[in-house]
């Protein structure tokens, strides 16, 4: 095949070989392309030549397809390549696959209550379907639900919003991501205390922002040191993410500590606070929950995220929300309008029923919290009796974040060396058939997260398995 294109009186000729063709001489192409000379270049002539080259490229691809297969470009966006997959999801999926294959694995990796959705909430969803409430909902959420959320935030959290300052999303995770995308510019810094929920740093990266990780200590109950925060704020600092009660540690920020953090934030008008309060109702007295936006002067600085998954055992319903100053919320609403649009109309009817259960979820939620506390007490006591273990007793949520680092460095016959939290979790899955999450997923490799969102009987069995798996080991480092 030969191609010759002529387009102007002053001609520069360019010859090139096709990169799409192989070495088969029968399929070789001789090409002569006539382009405008550089002395007479114009936008129109350049554009015309560019279009000619595109047509040639398409012809070459078609010509070569009969002799050589064109390979699809499978490269991915650098933004996506910068994001790490969620280890909690990966481990949960792996443990589920083992269980489906007949391996008696106890799964304590997922952050999901083992309770069914309360009947009154489930019935509201069922009725929504029966009554034909199955169409698209408003992008920001139904007015009915947003009004109920405003009432809840005023009565339970002491913060006032109007419905146009609320966006309901498909889970609190979406609410957080949209907030990060809405307020962060490329090169901004997102300050994240560690241990952290696995998705916070990756959400920052998706926004082309830089996660700045501030370590905390188990001896301080994994709470952020205000002095450390202040020393790490720069002109690029845009967002501080706080999670209380915390995933993965169960730590609860006391009001006095939050007030110290608020004093620091108030000095930096560009630094916003995202307060993740998804576990607020799963809290154990005497600990109490304080919404950051309720602190003096912090309403304007704060984006409050909450949802229905944890306290109301509604993980599969996918329903969360964000509240904050209108300009930020409008930006989140805009992002949602071009991605998922409104949350499920059925789930939103169920959400209204959940908020109608009474203050803090009423008796339904308090019954679940009582069970979580019983499980926590059992695990804290049991693991506290094991050699080489450090524990910070959680004040909320349903996780234990236990320091097992004294077992690192031990060589196990038939397994290999336990070098870190990931290899210890693999050992416990292999030897004890218990699925846990390594602490490095949360920014602290010395620990392992254990979810006690499982029955007490299951937790008792899992502890015995873990104890048996560790019994032959001796701490490599004295505690």
Steps between C-alpha positions, in 0.01 A plus 500: 500500500631843412363831615591839363340820624555845349357809661688819407732658252792510742549140600712318755497124456518264796555129466449259789458132571190367669547389862187290467644262243715195544802389302297315238612655175162441344342736745760777490367842413664781316363835606555846370326778687495853372486763772507880483846646515599651834526842339129496415358335812155608614259359754272378222778328306642337813156377600440364150832315507427364846169360379676346199747325730216366715333356187829343395546349845151350484568359152827349619329333794234353273765384252709334770212322677498225241859401567587625849264531799483851645543490877275711719669763714434375854675785682312664788473851632794606721239613754358148522846345511581715804211348696548185705223240510314464829655224711186464709296427188769268361532299821124479544460375143780245549352372824157475338645298214666262747174458688313430177764237420423324826782636716359581849637855509380743766476839336580795725627735231195693382359801681143382481255432786381141521148614589218511248354837413235577765158380385333842504768636266488200267120524487522864394717395207263218407203735516683747276526231234139391540378860478697564181760725657757367254585792273795736492535713810617863508875519458565634850251264661131518574382805690340264751831335588707818494251665734522200734881520491488871590277417798737221611809722476331777697360276775787251540808695390418862573566619146247682280457447126234555238413232242702679230809448719461121485588255221392138533726251322547129439679447830724720714800389292360683198428805715863511615644453152282774354603736779868437436453550125298816561745687723847372403712628214804325352791534741283566805572304817249287688600443862409153625576364849617138497368241554243604239217347303658344193324722246598845628848520343379348174218750474755778539703351218193478277468876547868547406562611857776377730410301813703616801498222758541594867578200723336449838600273788320208660605644837298812409201290394584581137386863540655784301752719682399865438863612502584248228206629298605863534858428399386330179259762368632680193361741241402190299293348781140486384323225693532327838310172526383393844314176574338462842420236609787371294536228246730308557582578865165567667648813658265785586623860499416674831338841466796678662743354246271599213490853641881517491496381140231761420719778639774397258263469204358847567844649428497362146206622290591268211500185714163324505401205719319192377341335803413135432238412761362175356556313831359771729226283653726199561667643806558367850439707812657697652627608157281756322488622143567861400436626147787723391263746332329561836815654647506883519587650163548165324172478304647692205815284500334159518355242263312241706455151354269236641278218380285201580727200441652442842254605771191378315660187345422628150830438320334355191251784468784742406385823659709783643503879507711811539409829668685828480512857369288539189780579252688180584183290504393641163835392360449147635153499349642601162750212505228254594276628219764398248583163658236293677213751528267453796512215749248218488145621556426178689800537731402860574155395619676251729728779619204711603371206703842457664510863612148459632613240755573773751803667654821316400296222344303422811479156655577324172849651475572487874436124495762455229746725683455294816593187307804671346618606846470144634709376210758773547536419869555132424769564239684765705517267798597194293770662287629688802596165651713403198874549514647777289179692428424871544142628500332838506146434618260636237236750614286468190444327163552121487872449445803401701833627369752277676878535500650159416838634392685302768433193285674646196833344410398145597579221255216248469572154366306432185388861470800727505585815687235721656635837393207739534124531551422359157705184546356451850148527356591245233633271772183533707287433193713198407547359849188620682260556210405844629491795257628828647630822345870595522571833662711626213174549308413762763842661521632311806687179424541408868132414539222279366133598480240259637135575433269384775190549287433129545319291758665440836511128423688570177741732679567241769582241233722744310693591813571133572624453145727805518630396842576152374677638193716725718560258782807350338644844438692702751537876468821583318521827691419519875195714577 
